[in-house]
mmCIF file of C-alpha atoms and ligand atoms in Angstrom:
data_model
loop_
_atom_site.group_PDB
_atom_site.id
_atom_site.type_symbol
_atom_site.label_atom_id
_atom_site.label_comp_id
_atom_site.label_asym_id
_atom_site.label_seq_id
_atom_site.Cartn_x
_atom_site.Cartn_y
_atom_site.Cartn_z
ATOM 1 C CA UNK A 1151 106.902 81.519 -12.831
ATOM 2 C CA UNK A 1152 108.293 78.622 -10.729
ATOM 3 C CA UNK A 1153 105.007 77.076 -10.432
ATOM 4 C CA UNK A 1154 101.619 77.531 -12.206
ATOM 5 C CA UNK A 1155 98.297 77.067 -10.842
ATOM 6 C CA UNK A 1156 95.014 76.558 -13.420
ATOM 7 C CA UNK A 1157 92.021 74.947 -12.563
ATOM 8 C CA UNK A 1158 89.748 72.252 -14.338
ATOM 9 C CA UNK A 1159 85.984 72.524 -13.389
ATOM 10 C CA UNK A 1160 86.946 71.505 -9.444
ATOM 11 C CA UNK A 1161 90.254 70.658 -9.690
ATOM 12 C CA UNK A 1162 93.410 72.580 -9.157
ATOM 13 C CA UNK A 1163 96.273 72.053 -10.528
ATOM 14 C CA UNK A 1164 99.688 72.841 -8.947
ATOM 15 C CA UNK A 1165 102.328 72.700 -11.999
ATOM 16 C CA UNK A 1166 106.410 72.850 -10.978
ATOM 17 C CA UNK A 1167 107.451 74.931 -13.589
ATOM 18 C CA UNK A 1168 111.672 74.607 -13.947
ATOM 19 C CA UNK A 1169 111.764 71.919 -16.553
ATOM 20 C CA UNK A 1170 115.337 73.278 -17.478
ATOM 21 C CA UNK A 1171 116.541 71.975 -14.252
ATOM 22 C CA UNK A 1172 113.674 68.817 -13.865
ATOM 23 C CA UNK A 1173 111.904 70.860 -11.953
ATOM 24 C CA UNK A 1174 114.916 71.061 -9.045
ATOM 25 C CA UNK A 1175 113.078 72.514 -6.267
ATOM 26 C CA UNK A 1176 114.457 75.905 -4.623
ATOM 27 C CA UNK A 1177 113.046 77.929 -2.413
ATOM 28 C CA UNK A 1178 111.341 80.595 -5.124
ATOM 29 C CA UNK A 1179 109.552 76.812 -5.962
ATOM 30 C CA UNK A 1180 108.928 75.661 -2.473
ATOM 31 C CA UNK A 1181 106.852 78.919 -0.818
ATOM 32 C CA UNK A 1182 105.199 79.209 -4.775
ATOM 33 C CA UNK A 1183 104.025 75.276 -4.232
ATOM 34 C CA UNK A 1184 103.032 76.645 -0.479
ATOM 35 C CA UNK A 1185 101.060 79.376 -2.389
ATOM 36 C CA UNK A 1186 99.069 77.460 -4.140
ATOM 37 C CA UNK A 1187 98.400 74.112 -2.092
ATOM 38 C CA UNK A 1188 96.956 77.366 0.250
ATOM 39 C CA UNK A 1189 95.182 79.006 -2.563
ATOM 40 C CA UNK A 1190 93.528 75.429 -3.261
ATOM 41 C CA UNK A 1191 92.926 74.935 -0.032
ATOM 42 C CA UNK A 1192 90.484 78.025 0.424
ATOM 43 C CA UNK A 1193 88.923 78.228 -2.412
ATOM 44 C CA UNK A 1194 85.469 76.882 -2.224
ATOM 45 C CA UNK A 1195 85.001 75.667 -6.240
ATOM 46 C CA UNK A 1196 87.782 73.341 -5.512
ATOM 47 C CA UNK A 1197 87.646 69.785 -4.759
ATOM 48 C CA UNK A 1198 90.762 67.847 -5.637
ATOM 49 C CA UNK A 1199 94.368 69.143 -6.330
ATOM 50 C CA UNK A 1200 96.038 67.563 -9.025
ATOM 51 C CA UNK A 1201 100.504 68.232 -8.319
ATOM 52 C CA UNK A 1202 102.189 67.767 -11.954
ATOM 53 C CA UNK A 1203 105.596 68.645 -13.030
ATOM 54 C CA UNK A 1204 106.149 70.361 -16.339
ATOM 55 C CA UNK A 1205 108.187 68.878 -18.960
ATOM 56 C CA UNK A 1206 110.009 65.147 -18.976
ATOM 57 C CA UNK A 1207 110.279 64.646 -15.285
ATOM 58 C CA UNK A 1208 108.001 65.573 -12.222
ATOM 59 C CA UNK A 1209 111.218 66.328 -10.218
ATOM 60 C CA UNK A 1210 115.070 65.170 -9.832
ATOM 61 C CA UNK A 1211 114.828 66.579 -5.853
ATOM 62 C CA UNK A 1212 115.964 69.686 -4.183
ATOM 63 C CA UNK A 1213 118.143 72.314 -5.915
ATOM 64 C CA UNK A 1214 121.654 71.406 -4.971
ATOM 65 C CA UNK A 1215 123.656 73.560 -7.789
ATOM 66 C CA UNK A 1216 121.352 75.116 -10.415
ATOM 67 C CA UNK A 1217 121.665 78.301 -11.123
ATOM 68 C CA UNK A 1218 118.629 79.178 -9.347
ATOM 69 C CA UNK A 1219 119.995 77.593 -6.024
ATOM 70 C CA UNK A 1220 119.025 80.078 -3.376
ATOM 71 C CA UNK A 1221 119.538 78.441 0.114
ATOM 72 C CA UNK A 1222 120.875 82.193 2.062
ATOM 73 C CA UNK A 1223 117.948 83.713 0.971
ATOM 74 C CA UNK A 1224 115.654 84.949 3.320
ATOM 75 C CA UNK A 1225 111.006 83.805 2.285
ATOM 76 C CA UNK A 1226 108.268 84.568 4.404
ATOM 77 C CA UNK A 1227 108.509 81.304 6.975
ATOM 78 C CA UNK A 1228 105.142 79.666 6.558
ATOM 79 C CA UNK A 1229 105.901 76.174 7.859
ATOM 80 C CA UNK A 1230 106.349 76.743 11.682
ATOM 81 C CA UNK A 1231 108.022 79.459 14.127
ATOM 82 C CA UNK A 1232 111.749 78.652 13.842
ATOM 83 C CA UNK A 1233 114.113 81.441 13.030
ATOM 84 C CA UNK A 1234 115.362 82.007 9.846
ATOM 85 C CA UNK A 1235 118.503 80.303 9.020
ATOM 86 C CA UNK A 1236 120.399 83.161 7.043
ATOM 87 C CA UNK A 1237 122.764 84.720 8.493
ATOM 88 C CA UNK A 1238 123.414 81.515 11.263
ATOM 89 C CA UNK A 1239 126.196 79.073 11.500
ATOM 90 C CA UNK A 1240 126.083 75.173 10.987
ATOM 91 C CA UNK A 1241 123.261 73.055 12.707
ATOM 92 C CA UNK A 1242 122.082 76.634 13.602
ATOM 93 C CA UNK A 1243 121.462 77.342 10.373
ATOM 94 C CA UNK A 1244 120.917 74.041 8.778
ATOM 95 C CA UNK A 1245 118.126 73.050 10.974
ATOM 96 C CA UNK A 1246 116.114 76.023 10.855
ATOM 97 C CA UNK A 1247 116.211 75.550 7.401
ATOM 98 C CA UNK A 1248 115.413 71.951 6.633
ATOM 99 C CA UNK A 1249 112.871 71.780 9.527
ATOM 100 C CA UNK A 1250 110.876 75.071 7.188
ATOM 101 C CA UNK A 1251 111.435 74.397 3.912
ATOM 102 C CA UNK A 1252 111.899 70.589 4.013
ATOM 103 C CA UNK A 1253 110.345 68.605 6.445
ATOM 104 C CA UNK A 1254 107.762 71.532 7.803
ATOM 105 C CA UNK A 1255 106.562 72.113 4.343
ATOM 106 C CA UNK A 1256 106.237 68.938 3.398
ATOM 107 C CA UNK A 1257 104.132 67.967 6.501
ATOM 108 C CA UNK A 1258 102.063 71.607 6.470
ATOM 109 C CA UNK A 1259 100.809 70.129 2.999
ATOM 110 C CA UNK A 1260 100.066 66.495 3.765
ATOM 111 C CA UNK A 1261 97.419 68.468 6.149
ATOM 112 C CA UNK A 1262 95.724 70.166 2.726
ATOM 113 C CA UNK A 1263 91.931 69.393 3.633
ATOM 114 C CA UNK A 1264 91.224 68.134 0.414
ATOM 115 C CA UNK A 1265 92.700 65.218 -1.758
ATOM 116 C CA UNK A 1266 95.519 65.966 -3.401
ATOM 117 C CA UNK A 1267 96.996 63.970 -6.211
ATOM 118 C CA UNK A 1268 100.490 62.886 -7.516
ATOM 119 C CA UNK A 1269 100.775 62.851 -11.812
ATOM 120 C CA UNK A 1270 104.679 61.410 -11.875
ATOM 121 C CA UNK A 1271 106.875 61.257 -14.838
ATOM 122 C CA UNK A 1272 110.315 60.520 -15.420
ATOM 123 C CA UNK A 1273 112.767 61.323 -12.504
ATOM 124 C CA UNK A 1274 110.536 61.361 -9.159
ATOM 125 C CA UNK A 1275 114.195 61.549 -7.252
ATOM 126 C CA UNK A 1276 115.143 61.994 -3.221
ATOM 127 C CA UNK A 1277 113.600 65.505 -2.604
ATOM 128 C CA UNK A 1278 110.598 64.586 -5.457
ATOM 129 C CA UNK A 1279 109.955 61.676 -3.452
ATOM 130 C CA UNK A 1280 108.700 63.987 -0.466
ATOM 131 C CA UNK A 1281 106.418 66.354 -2.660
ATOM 132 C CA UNK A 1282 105.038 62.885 -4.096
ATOM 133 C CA UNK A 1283 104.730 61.026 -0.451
ATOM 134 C CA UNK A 1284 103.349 64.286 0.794
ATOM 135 C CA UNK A 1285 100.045 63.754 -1.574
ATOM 136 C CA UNK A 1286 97.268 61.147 -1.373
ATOM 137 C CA UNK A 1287 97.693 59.156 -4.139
ATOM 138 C CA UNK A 1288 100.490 58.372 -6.678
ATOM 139 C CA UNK A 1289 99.339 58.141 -10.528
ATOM 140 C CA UNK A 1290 102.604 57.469 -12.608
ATOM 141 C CA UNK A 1291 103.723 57.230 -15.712
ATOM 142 C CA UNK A 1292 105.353 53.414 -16.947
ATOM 143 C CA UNK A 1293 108.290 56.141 -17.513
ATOM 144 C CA UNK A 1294 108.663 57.034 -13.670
ATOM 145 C CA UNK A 1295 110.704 55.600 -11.602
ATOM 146 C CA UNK A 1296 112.199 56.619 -8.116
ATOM 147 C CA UNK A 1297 114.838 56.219 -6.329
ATOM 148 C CA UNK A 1298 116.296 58.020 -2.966
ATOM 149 C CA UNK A 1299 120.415 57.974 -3.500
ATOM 150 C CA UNK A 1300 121.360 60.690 -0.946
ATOM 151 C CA UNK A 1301 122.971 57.738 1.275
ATOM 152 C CA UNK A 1302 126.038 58.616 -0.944
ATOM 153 C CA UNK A 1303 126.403 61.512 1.099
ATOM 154 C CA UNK A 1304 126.664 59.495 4.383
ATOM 155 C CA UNK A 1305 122.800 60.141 5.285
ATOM 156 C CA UNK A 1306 120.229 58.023 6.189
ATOM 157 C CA UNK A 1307 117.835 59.492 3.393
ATOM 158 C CA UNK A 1308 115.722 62.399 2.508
ATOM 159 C CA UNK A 1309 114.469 64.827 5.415
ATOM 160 C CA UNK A 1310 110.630 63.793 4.981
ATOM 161 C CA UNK A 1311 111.645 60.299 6.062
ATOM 162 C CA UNK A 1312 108.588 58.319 4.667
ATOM 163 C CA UNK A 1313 110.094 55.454 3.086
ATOM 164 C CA UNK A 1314 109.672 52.683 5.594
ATOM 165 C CA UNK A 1315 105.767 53.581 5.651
ATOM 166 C CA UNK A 1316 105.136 53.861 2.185
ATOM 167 C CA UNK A 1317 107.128 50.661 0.897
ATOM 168 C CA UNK A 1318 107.317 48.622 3.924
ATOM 169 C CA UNK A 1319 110.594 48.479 6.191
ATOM 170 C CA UNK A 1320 112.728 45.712 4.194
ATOM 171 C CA UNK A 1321 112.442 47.352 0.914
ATOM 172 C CA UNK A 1322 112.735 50.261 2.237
ATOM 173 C CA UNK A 1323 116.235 49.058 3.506
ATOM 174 C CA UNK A 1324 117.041 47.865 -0.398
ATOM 175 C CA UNK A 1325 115.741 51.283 -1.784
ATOM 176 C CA UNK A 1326 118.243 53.011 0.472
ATOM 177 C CA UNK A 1327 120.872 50.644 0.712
ATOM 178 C CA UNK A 1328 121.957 50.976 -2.861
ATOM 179 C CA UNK A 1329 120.135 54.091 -3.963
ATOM 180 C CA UNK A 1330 118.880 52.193 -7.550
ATOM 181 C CA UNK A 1331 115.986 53.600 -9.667
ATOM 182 C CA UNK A 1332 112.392 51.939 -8.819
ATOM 183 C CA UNK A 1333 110.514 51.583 -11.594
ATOM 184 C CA UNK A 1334 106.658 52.326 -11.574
ATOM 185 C CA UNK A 1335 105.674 48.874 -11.826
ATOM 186 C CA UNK A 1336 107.749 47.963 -9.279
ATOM 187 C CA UNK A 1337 106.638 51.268 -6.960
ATOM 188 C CA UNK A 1338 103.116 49.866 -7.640
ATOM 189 C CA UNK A 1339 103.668 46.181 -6.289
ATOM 190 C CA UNK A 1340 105.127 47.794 -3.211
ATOM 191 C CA UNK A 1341 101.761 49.793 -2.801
ATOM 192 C CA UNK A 1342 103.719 52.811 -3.114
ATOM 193 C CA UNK A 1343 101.927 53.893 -6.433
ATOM 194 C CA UNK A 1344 98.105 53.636 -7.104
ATOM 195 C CA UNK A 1345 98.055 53.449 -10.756
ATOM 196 C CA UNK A 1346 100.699 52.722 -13.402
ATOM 197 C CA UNK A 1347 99.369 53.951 -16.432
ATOM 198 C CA UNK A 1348 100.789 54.465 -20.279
ATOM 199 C CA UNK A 1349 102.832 58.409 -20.845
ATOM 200 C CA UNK A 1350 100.494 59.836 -22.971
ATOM 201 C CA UNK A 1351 97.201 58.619 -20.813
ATOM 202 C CA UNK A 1352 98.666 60.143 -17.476
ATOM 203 C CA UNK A 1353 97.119 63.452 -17.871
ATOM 204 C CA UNK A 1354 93.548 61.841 -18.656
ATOM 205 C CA UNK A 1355 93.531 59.095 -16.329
ATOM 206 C CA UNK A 1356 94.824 61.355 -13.244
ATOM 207 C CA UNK A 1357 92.223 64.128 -14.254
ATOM 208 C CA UNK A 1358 89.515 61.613 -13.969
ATOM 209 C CA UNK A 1359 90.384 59.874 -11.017
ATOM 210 C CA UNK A 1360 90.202 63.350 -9.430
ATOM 211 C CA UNK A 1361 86.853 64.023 -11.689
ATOM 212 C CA UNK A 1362 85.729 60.924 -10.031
ATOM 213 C CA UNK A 1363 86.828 61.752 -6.288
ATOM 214 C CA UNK A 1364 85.490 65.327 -6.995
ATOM 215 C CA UNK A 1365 81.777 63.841 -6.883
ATOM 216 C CA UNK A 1366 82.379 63.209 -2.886
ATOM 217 C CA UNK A 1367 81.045 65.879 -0.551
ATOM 218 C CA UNK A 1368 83.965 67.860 0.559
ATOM 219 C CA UNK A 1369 83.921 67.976 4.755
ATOM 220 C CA UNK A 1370 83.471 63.611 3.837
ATOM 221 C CA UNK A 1371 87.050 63.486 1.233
ATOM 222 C CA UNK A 1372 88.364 65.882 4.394
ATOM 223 C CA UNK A 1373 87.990 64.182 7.006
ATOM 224 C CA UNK A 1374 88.624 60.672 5.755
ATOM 225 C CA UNK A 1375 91.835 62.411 4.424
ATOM 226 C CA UNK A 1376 92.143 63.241 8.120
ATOM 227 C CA UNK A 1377 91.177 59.882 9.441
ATOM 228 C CA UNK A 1378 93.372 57.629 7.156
ATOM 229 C CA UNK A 1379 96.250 60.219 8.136
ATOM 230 C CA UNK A 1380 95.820 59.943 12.028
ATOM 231 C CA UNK A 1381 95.988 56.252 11.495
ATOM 232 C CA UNK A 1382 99.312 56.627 9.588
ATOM 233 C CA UNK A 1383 100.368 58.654 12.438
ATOM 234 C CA UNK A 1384 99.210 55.985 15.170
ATOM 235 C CA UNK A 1385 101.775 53.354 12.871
ATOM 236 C CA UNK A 1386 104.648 56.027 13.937
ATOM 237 C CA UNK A 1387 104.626 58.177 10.795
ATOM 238 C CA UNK A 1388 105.161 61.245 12.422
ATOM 239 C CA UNK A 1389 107.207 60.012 15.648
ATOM 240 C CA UNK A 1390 109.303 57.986 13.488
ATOM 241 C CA UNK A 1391 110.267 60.927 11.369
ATOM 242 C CA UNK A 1392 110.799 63.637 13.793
ATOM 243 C CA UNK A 1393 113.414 60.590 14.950
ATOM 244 C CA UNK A 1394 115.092 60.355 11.975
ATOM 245 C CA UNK A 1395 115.055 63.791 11.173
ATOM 246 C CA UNK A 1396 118.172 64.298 14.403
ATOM 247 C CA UNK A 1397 119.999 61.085 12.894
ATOM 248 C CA UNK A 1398 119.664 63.099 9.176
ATOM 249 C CA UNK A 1399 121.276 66.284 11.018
ATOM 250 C CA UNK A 1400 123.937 63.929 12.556
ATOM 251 C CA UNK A 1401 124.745 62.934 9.255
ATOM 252 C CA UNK A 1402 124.955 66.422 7.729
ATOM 253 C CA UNK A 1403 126.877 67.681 10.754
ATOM 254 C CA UNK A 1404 129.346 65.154 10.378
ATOM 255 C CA UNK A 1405 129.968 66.068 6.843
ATOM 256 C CA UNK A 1406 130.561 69.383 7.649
ATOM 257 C CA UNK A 1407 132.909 68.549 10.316
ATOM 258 C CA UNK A 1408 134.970 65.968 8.497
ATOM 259 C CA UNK A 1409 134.511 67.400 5.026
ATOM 260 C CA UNK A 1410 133.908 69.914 2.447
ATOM 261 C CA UNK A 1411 130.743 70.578 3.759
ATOM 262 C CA UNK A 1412 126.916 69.666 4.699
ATOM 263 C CA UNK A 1413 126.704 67.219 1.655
ATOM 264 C CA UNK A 1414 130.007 65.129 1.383
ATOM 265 C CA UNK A 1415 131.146 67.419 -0.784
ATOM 266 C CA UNK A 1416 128.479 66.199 -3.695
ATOM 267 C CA UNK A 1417 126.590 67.846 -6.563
ATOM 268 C CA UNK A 1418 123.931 66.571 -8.339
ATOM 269 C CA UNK A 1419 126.418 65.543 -11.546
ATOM 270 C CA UNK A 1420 128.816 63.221 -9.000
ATOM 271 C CA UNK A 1421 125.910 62.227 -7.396
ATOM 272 C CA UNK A 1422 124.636 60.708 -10.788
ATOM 273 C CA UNK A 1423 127.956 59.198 -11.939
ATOM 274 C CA UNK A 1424 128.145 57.053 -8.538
ATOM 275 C CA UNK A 1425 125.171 55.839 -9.755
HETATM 276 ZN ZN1 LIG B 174 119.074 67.618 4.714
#
């Protein structure tokens, strides 16, 4: 199973479950995370949804060569009424599949009604960064760190473009400009991280800050989640990405056009030893 789902009293929580691969996401892992934010979501007994990664790392990003990499398969689209991409040619394809499983998803489950919660080890890395932006809050681990380096490719970073809301526009800049690892501390002076708290605490002090949140009457946690998330989207969240997202398909265009293909021709191992 490519993700678990278990629940604690009134909180769910959402495991990825490749820790062979630090938890790379694929497809099989993206409509199994959509499965269960949704299963959360309606069931009654549950407050607060804890998102974990099993293993050493929450996630190193999306699956760009595990064995498991399955972007011309066909899922179930859940995210929004755009073809599917198998079967089509270049931007054709490409963006009916990154505005689905990418950018769609990601924004489908920033709308979960309830608060959902971030527990980040290790490697939280360009497509982990959008499953962690995506939640509420950020606990980590003094072993996370994060870092976005997909400007190697040529693009102007990962689809769920969040970074110059989240850390502030001139960091933001830094963080993509040379792609280096942030470490948790660091994430946490930007305001990009709530807590910062020792490895082998993370499980107990996430569990009961959502034990804690869980005492709040559910429509209240909703619709503040609501309310603080309209205001994000008043600062240009929203506009701002759907922006970025046709500069991000310029970029991947352009690859394809001048090179090997969508991603500059890079894996995840080259795109570690530029590091
Ligand atoms: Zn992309």
């Amino acid at each position: 199973m490519v993700v678990r789902y278990d629940t604690r009293d009134e909180v769910a929580v959402v495991t990825m479950n490749r820790p062979e691969y630090r938890n790379a996401q694929n497809s099989a892992m993206t409509y199994a995370l959509d499965e269960a934010f949704y299963r959360a979501a309606a069931d009654d007994a549950v407050k607060v949804v804890v998102l974990a990664g099993a293993g050493d790392h929450f996630s190193a990003g999306h699956d760009i060569g595990t064995p498991g990499r399955d972007v011309d398969t066909s899922f179930d689209r859940r995210a929004g009424l755009w073809w599917d991409h198998v079967g089509k040619e270049g931007v054709d394809s490409r963006f009916a599949r990154e505005s689905e499983v990418y950018l769609g998803m990601c924004r489908r489950w920033r709308e979960l009604p309830k608060p959902v919660i971030a527990m980040v080890q290790g490697a939280c890395v360009a497509g982990g960064l959008m499953l962690a932006w995506c939640c509420d809050l950020i606990v980590a681990a003094d072993d996370a760190f994060f870092a976005d380096p997909v400007v190697r490719m040529g693009i102007p970073g990962v689809e769920y473009f969040a970074h110059p809301w989240v850390m502030g526009p001139r960091f933001a800049k830094e963080f993509l400009f040379t792609g280096d690892r942030v470490p948790a501390a660091r994430a946490r002076e930007l305001g990009m991280v709530n807590h910062v708290v020792p490895r082998a605490d993370l499980e107990t002090e996430t569990f009961a800050l959502a034990a804690r949140i869980a005492r709040m009457p559910r429509l209240g946690l909703a619709l503040t989640k609501k309310a603080v998330n309209q205001a994000e989207d008043l600062m240009g969240l929203r506009a701002g990405m759907d922006s970025v997202f046709g500069l991000h398909h310029a970029a991947h265009a352009h690859n394809a056009e001048v090179g090997a293909d969508s991603l500059a021709g890079m894996t995840a191992r080259s795109m570690k030893s530029k590091a």
